[in-house]
CSV table of C-alpha atoms and ligand atoms in Angstrom, one decimal:
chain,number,residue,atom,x,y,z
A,1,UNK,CA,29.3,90.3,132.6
A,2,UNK,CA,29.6,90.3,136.4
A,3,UNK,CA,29.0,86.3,136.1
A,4,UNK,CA,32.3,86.0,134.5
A,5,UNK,CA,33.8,87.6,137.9
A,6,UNK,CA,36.4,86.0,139.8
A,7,UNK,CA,34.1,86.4,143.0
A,8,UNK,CA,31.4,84.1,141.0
A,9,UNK,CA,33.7,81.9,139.1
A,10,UNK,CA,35.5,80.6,142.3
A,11,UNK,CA,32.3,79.2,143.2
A,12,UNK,CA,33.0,76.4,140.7
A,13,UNK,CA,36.5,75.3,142.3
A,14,UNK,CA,35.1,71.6,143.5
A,15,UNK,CA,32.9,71.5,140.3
A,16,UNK,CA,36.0,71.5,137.7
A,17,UNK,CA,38.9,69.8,140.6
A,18,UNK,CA,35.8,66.7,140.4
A,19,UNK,CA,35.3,66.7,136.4
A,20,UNK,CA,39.3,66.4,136.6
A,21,UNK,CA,39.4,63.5,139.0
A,22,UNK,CA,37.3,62.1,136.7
A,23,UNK,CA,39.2,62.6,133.6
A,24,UNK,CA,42.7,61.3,135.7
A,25,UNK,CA,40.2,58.2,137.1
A,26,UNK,CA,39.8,57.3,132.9
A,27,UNK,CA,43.4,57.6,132.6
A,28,UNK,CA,44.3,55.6,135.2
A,29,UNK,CA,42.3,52.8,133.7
A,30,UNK,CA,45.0,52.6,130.6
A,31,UNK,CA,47.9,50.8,130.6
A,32,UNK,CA,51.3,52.8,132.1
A,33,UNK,CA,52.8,52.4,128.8
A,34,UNK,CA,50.1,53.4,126.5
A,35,UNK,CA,51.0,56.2,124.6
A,36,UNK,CA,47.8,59.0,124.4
A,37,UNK,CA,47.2,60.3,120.8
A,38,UNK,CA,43.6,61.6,121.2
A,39,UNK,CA,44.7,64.5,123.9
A,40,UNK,CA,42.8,67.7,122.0
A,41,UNK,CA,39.6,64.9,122.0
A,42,UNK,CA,39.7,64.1,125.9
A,43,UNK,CA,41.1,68.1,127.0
A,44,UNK,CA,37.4,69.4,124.5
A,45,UNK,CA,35.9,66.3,126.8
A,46,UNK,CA,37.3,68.0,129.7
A,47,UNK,CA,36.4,71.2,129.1
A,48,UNK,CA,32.9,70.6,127.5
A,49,UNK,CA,31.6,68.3,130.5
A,50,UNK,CA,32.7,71.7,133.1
A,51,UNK,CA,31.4,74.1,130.7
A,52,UNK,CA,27.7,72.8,130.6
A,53,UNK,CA,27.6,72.5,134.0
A,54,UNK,CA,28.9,75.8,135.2
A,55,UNK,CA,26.9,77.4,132.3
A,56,UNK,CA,23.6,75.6,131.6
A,57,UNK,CA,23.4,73.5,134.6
A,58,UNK,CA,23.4,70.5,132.1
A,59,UNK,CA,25.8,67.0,132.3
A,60,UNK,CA,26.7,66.5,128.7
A,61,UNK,CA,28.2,63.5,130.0
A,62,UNK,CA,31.1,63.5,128.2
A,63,UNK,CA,33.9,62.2,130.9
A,64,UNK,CA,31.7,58.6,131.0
A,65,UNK,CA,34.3,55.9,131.4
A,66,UNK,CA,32.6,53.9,128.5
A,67,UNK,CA,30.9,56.1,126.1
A,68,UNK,CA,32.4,59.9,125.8
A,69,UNK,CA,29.8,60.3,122.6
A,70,UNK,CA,27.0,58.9,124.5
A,71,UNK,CA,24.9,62.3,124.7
A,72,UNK,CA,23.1,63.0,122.0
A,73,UNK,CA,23.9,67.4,122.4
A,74,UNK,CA,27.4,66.2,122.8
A,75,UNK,CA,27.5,64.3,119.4
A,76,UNK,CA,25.4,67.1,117.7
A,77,UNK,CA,27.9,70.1,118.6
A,78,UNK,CA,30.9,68.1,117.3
A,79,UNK,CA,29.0,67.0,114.1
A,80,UNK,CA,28.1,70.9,113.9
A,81,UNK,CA,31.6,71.8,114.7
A,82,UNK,CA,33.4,70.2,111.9
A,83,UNK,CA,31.2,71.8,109.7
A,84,UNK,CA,31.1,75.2,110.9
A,85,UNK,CA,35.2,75.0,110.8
A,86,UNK,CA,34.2,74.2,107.0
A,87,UNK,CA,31.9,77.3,106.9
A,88,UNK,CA,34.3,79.6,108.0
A,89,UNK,CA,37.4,78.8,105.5
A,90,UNK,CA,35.2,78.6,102.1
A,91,UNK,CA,33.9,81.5,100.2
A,92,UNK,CA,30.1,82.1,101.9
A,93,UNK,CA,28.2,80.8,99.3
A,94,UNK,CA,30.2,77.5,99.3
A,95,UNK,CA,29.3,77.9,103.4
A,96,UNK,CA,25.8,78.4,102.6
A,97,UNK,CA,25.2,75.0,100.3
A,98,UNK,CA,26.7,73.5,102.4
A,99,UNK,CA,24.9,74.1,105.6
A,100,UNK,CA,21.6,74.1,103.5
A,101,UNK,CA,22.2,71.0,101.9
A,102,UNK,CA,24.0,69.1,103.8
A,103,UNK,CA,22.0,66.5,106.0
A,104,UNK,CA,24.7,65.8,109.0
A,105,UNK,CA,24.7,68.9,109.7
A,106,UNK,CA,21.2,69.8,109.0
A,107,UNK,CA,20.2,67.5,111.6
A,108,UNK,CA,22.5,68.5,114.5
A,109,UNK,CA,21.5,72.1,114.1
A,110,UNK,CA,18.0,70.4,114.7
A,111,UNK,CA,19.1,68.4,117.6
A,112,UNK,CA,21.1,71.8,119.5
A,113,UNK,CA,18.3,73.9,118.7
A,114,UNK,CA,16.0,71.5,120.3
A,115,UNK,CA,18.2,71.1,123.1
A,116,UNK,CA,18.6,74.7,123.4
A,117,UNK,CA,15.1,75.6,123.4
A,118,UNK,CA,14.0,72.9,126.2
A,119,UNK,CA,17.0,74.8,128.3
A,120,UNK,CA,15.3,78.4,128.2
A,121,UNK,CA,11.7,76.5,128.6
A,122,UNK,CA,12.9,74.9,131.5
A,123,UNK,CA,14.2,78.2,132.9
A,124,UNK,CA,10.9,79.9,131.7
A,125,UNK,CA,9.0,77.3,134.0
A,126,UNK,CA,10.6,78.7,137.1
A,127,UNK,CA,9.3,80.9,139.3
A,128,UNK,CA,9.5,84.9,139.1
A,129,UNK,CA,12.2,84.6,142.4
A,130,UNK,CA,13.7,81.7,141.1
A,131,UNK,CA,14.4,83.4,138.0
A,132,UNK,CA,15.7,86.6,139.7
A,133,UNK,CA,17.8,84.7,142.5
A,134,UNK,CA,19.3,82.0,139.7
A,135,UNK,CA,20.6,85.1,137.1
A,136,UNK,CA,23.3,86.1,139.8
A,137,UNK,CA,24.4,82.7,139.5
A,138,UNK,CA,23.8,80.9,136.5
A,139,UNK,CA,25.0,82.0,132.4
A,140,UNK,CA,21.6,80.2,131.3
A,141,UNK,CA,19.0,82.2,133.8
A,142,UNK,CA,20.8,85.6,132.9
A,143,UNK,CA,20.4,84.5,129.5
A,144,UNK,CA,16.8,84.0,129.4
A,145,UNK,CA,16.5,86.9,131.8
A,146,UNK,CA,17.3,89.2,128.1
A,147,UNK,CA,14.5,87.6,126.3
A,148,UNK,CA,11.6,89.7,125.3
A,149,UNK,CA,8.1,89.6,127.3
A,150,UNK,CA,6.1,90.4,124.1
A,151,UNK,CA,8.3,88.7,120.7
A,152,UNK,CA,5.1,90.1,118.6
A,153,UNK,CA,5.1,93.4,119.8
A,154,UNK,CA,9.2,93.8,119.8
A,155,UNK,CA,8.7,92.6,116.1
A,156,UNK,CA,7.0,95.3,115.0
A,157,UNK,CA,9.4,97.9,116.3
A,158,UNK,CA,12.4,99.4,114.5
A,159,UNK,CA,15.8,97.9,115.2
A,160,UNK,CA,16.7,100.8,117.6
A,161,UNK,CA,13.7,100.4,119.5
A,162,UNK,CA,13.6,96.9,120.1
A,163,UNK,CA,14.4,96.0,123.7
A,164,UNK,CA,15.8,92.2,124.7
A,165,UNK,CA,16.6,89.4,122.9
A,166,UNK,CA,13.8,87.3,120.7
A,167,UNK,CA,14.3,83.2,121.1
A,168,UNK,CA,16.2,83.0,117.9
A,169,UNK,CA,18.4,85.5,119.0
A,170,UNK,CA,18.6,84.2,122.3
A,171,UNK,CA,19.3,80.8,120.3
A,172,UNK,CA,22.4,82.1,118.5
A,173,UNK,CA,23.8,84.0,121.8
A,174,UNK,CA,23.6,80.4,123.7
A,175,UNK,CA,25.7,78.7,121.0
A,176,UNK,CA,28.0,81.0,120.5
A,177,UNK,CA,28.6,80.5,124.2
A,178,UNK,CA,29.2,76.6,123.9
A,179,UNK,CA,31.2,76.5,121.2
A,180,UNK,CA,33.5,79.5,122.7
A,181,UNK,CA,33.4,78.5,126.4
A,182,UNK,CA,34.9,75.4,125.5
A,183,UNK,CA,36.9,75.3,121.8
A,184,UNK,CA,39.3,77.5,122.9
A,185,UNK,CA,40.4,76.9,126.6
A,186,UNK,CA,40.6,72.9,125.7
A,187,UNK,CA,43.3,74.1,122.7
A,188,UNK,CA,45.4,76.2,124.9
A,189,UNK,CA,45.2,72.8,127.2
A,190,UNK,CA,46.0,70.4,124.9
A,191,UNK,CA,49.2,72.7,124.0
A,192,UNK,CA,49.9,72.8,127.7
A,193,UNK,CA,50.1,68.9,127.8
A,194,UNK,CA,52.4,68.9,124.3
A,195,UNK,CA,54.7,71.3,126.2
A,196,UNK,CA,54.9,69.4,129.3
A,197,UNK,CA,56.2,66.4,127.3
A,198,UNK,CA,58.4,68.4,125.7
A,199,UNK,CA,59.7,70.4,128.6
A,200,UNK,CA,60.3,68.6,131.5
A,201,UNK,CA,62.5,71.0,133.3
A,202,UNK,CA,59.2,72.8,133.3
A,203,UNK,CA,57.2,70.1,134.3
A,204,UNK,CA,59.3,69.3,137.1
A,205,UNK,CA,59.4,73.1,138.4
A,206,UNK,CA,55.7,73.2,138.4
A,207,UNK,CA,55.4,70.0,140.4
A,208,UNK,CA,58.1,71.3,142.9
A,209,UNK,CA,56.6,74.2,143.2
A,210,UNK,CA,52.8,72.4,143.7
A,211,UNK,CA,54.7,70.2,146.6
A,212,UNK,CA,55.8,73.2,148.5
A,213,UNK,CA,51.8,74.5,148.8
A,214,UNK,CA,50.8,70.8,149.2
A,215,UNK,CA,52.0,68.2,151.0
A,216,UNK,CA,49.0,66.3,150.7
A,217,UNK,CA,46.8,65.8,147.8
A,218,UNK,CA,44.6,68.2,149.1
A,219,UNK,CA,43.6,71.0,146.8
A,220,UNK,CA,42.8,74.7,148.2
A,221,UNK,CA,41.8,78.0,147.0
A,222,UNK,CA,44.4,79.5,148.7
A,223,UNK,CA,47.4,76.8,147.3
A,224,UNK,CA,45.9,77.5,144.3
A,225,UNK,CA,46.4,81.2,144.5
A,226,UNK,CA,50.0,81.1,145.8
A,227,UNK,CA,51.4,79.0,142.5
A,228,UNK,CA,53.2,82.1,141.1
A,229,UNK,CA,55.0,79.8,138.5
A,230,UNK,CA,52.1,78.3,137.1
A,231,UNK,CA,50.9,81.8,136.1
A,232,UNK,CA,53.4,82.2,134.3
A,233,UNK,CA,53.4,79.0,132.1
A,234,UNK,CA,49.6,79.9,131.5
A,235,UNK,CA,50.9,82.9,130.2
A,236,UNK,CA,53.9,81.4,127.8
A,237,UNK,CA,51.6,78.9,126.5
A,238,UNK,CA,49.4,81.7,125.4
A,239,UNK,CA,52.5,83.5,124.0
A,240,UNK,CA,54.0,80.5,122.6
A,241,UNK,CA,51.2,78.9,120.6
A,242,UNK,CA,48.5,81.6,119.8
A,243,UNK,CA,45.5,79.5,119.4
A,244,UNK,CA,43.6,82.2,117.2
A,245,UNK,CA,46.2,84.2,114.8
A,246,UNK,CA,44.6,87.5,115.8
A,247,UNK,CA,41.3,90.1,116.1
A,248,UNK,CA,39.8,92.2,113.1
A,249,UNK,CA,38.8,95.9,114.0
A,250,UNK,CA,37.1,98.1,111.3
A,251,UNK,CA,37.8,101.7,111.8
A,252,UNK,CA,35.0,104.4,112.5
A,253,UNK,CA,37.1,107.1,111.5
A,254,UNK,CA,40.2,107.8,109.4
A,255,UNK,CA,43.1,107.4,111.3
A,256,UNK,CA,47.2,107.0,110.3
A,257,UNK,CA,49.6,104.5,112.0
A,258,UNK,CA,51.3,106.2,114.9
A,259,UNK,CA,55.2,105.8,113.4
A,260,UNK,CA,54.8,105.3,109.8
A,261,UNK,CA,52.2,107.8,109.4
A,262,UNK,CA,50.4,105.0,107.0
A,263,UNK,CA,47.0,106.4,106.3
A,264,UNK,CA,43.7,104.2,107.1
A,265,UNK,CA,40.5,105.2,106.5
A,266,UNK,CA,36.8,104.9,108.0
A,267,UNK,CA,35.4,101.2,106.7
A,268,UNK,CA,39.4,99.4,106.3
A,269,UNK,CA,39.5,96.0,108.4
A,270,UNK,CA,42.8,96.3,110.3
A,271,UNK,CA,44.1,93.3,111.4
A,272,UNK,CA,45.9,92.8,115.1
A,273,UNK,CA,48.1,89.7,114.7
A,274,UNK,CA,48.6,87.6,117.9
A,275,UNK,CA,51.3,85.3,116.8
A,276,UNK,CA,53.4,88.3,115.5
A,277,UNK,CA,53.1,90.7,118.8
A,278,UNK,CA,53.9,87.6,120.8
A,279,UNK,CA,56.8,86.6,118.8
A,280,UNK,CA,58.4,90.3,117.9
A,281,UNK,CA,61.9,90.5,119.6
A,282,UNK,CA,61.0,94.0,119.9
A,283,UNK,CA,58.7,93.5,122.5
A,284,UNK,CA,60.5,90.7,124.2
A,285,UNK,CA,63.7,90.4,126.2
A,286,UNK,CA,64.0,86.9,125.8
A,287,UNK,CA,64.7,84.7,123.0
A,288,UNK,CA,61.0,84.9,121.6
A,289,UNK,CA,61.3,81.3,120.1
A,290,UNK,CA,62.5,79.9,123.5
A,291,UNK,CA,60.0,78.4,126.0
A,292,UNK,CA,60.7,80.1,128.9
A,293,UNK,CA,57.9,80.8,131.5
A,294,UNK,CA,60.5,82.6,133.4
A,295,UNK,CA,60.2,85.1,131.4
A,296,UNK,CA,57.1,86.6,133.0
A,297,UNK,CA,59.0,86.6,136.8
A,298,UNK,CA,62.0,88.3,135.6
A,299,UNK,CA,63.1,90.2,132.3
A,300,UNK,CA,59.9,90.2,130.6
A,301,UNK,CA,57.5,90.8,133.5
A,302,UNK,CA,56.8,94.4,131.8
A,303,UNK,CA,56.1,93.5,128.7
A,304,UNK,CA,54.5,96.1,126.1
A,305,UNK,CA,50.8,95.3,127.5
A,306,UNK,CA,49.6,94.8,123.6
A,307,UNK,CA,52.8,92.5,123.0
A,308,UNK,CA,50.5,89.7,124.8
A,309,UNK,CA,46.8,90.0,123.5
A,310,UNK,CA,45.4,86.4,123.8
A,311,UNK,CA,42.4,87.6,125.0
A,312,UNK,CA,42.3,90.5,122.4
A,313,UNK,CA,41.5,94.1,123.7
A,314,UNK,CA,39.0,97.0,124.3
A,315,UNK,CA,35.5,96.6,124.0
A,316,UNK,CA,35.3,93.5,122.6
A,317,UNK,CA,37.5,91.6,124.5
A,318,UNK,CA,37.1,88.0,125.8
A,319,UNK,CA,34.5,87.9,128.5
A,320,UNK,CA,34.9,84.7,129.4
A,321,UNK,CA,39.0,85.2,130.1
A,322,UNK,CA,38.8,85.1,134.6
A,323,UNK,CA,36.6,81.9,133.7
A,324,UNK,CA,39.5,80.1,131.4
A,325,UNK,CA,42.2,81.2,133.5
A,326,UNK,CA,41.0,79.8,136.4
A,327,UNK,CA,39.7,76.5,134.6
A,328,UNK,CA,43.4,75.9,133.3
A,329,UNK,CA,44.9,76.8,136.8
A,330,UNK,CA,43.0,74.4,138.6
A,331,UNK,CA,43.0,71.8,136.2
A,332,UNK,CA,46.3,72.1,135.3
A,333,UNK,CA,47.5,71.6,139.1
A,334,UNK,CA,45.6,69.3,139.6
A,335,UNK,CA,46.3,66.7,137.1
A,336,UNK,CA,50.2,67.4,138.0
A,337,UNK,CA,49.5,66.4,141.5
A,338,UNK,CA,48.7,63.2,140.1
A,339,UNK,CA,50.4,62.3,136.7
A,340,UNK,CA,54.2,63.2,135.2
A,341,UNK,CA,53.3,63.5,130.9
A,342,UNK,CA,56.0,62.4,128.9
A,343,UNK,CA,57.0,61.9,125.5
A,344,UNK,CA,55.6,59.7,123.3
A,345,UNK,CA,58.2,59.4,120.8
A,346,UNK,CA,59.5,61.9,118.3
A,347,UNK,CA,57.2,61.1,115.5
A,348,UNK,CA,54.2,60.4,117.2
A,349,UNK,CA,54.4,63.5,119.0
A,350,UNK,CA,56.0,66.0,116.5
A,351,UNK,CA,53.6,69.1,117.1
A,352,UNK,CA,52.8,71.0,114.4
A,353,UNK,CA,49.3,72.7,114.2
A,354,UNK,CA,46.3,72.1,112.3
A,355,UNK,CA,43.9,75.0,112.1
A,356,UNK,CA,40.6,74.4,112.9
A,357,UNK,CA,38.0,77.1,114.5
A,358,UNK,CA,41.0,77.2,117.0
A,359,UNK,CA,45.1,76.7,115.8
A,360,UNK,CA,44.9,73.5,117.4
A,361,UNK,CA,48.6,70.9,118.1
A,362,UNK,CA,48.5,68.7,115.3
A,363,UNK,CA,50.4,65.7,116.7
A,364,UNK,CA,50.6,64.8,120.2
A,365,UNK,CA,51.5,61.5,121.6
A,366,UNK,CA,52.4,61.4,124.9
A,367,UNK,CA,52.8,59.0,128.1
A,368,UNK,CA,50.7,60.0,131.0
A,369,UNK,CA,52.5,58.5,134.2
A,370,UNK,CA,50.4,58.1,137.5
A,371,UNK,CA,52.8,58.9,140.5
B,401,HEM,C1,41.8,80.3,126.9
B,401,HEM,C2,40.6,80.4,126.5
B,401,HEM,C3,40.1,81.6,125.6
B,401,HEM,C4,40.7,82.3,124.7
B,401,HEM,C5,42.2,82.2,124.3
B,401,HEM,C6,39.8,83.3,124.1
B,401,HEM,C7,40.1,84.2,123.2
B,401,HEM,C8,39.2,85.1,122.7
B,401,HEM,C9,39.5,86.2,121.8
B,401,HEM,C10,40.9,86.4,121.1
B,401,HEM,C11,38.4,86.9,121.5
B,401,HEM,C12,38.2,88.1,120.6
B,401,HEM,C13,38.5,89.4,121.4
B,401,HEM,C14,38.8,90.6,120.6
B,401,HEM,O1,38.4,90.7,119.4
B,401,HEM,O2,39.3,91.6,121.2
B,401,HEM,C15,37.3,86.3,122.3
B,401,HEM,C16,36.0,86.7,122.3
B,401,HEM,C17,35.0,86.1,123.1
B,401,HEM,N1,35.1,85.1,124.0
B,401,HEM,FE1,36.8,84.1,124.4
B,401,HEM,N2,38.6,83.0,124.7
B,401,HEM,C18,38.7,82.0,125.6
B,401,HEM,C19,37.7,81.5,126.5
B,401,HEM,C20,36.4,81.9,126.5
B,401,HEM,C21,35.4,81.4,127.4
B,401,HEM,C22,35.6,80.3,128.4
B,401,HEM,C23,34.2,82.0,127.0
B,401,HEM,C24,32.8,81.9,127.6
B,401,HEM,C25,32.6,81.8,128.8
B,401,HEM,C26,34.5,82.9,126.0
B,401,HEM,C27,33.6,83.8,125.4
B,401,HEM,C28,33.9,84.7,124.5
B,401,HEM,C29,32.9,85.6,123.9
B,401,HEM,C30,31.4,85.6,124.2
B,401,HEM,C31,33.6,86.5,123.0
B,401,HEM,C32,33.0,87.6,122.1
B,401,HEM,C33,33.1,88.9,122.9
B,401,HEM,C34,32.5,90.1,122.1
B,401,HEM,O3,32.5,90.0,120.9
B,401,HEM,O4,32.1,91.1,122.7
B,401,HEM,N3,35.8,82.8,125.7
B,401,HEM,N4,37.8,85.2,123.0
């Protein structure tokens, strides 16, 4: 989708450097000593408050210094969340009573859909130019740019002649787009922070490195650009902690494995394991279990291309990826121009994961220094 192109997502620089001032202003707030246990809550904050507005034009508000629940959207798509995380681990007719039945979540599909529908109207209510000029720009207009002129007429076609999107279709698209645009890049985040606290080496390398583009506190395109390092600890957080355990293709033809000449036919699902490529000392030169961002400047810059897939591949790749790279590389450098993380004690801050929609750290406790 060209709107998920570096040349349009750079647009947003001073949109997500701002949301993270605002996030460090909260922080600032807290005593020096306080130790931070709701990191994944404040990094889906984070990531939820840039999302809506680089996508749907919309503050969900969720960065205010005394309420981060206060919006009613932003309440309903955590409510519906949870229980879609529910969905997707019980057998589908367990998922089905429950969404049927149950009245939280009953009620906060009501609320997003309602919200979700005045967001199309609104872009309905614009004019013909508006429209056109705003779908080079803006997720929502090229969204609503898809939907179908005549719903009754579409309705009576057959599936392969149907053209555009109806406004329950349309409906689905949009919240698949929240819930991915921000689920995801707030986990690998949140792991970022863990691993800062637990790697200060690395820390401190990334800092020096952010000093010798920026004397100042200044923040530029350019700096940003020219932070090789970073990169690469973008890169081994994906490799390190996966935050989905893989892709599922299902094969159009049969097909046998190249060296094992194992036989798979039309209809099998075949599972592409993230966490295993990533981790196979096959594919790596260095210790797979170390944390070693290095890796991508030196021995493993040429790494089997499918050895790192967090993203997935082909077709159906991620098409959000430019947009989540550069969200984490600007907020990342950022909030190290400003704060040190540290460890919150060995306990409090033990890791471990907890799957959720995303493989999510389980628990993170960690200082947050102001320099
Ligand atoms: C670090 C953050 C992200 C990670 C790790 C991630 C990962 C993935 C993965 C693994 C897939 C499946 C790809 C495959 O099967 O080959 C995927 C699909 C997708 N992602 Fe992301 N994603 C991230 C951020 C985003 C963002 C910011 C957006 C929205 C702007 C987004 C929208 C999508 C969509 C719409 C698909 C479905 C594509 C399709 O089925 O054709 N993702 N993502």
């Amino acid at each position: 989708m060209p709107l998920f192109r570096r040349a349009k997502i750079i647009n947003n620089f001073d949109l997500i450097v701002d949301c993270t001032d605002k996030l460090l202003s909260n922080w600032s707030a807290m005593p020096s000593h306080h130790v931070h246990c709701d990191i994944v809550r404040q990094c889906q904050n984070l990531l939820l408050e840039i999302f809506g507005l680089i996508s749907f034009d919309y503050n969900l508000d969720t960065l205010n210094e005394y309420d981060s629940n206060k919006n009613e959207l932003t309440r309903a798509l955590h409510v519906f969340m949870s229980s879609c995380v529910l969905v997707f681990y019980s057998p589908p007719i367990v998922g089905t009573l429950y969404t049927n039945l149950n009245y939280r979540h009953r009620q906060a599909k009501a609320i997003i859909e309602r919200h979700i529908y005045q967001l199309m109207d609104n872009e309905m209510a614009q004019t013909r130019e508006a429209r056109a000029e705003r779908k080079r720009t803006c997720l929502i207009a090229s969204l609503v740019a898809s939907l179908q002129e005549d719903e009754e007429a579409e309705a009576k076609k057959s599936e392969d002649e149907k053209t555009g999107l109806s406004r329950v279709e349309l409906l689905h698209e949009i919240l698949a787009f929240m819930v991915a645009g921000f689920e995801t890049t707030s986990t690998v985040l949140a792991w970022f922070i863990h691993a800062m606290s637990k790697y200060p080496d690395v820390q401190h390398k990334m800092k020096e490195e952010l000093m010798s583009v920026s004397v100042n506190q200044n923040l530029t395109l350019n700096q940003l650009d020219s932070l090789v390092y970073l990169d690469c600890v973008i890169n081994e957080i994906l490799r390190f902690y996966p935050i989905t355990s893989g892709t599922v293709r299902t094969l159009t033809v049969d097909d046998r494995l190249p060296k094992s000449s194992f036989q798979l036919n039309k209809g099998d699902s075949v599972l592409i394991p993230f966490y295993n490529l990533a981790h196979d000392t096959q594919h790596w030169s260095i210790d797979t279990e170390s944390f070693a961002p290095e890796r991508f400047l030196n021995e493993d810059k040429n790494h089997h291309p499918y050895a790192l897939l967090p993203f997935g591949g082909g077709h159906r790749q991620c098409i959000g990826q430019a947009l989540a790279r550069f969200e984490l590389k600007v907020i990342i450098a950022r909030m190290l121009q400003r704060v040190t993380f540290g460890d919150g004690g060995p306990k409090i801050n033990s890791g471990g994961y907890f799957t959720g929609l995303t493989i999510q750290p389980k628990h993170v406790g960690v200082t947050i220094g102001f320099s």
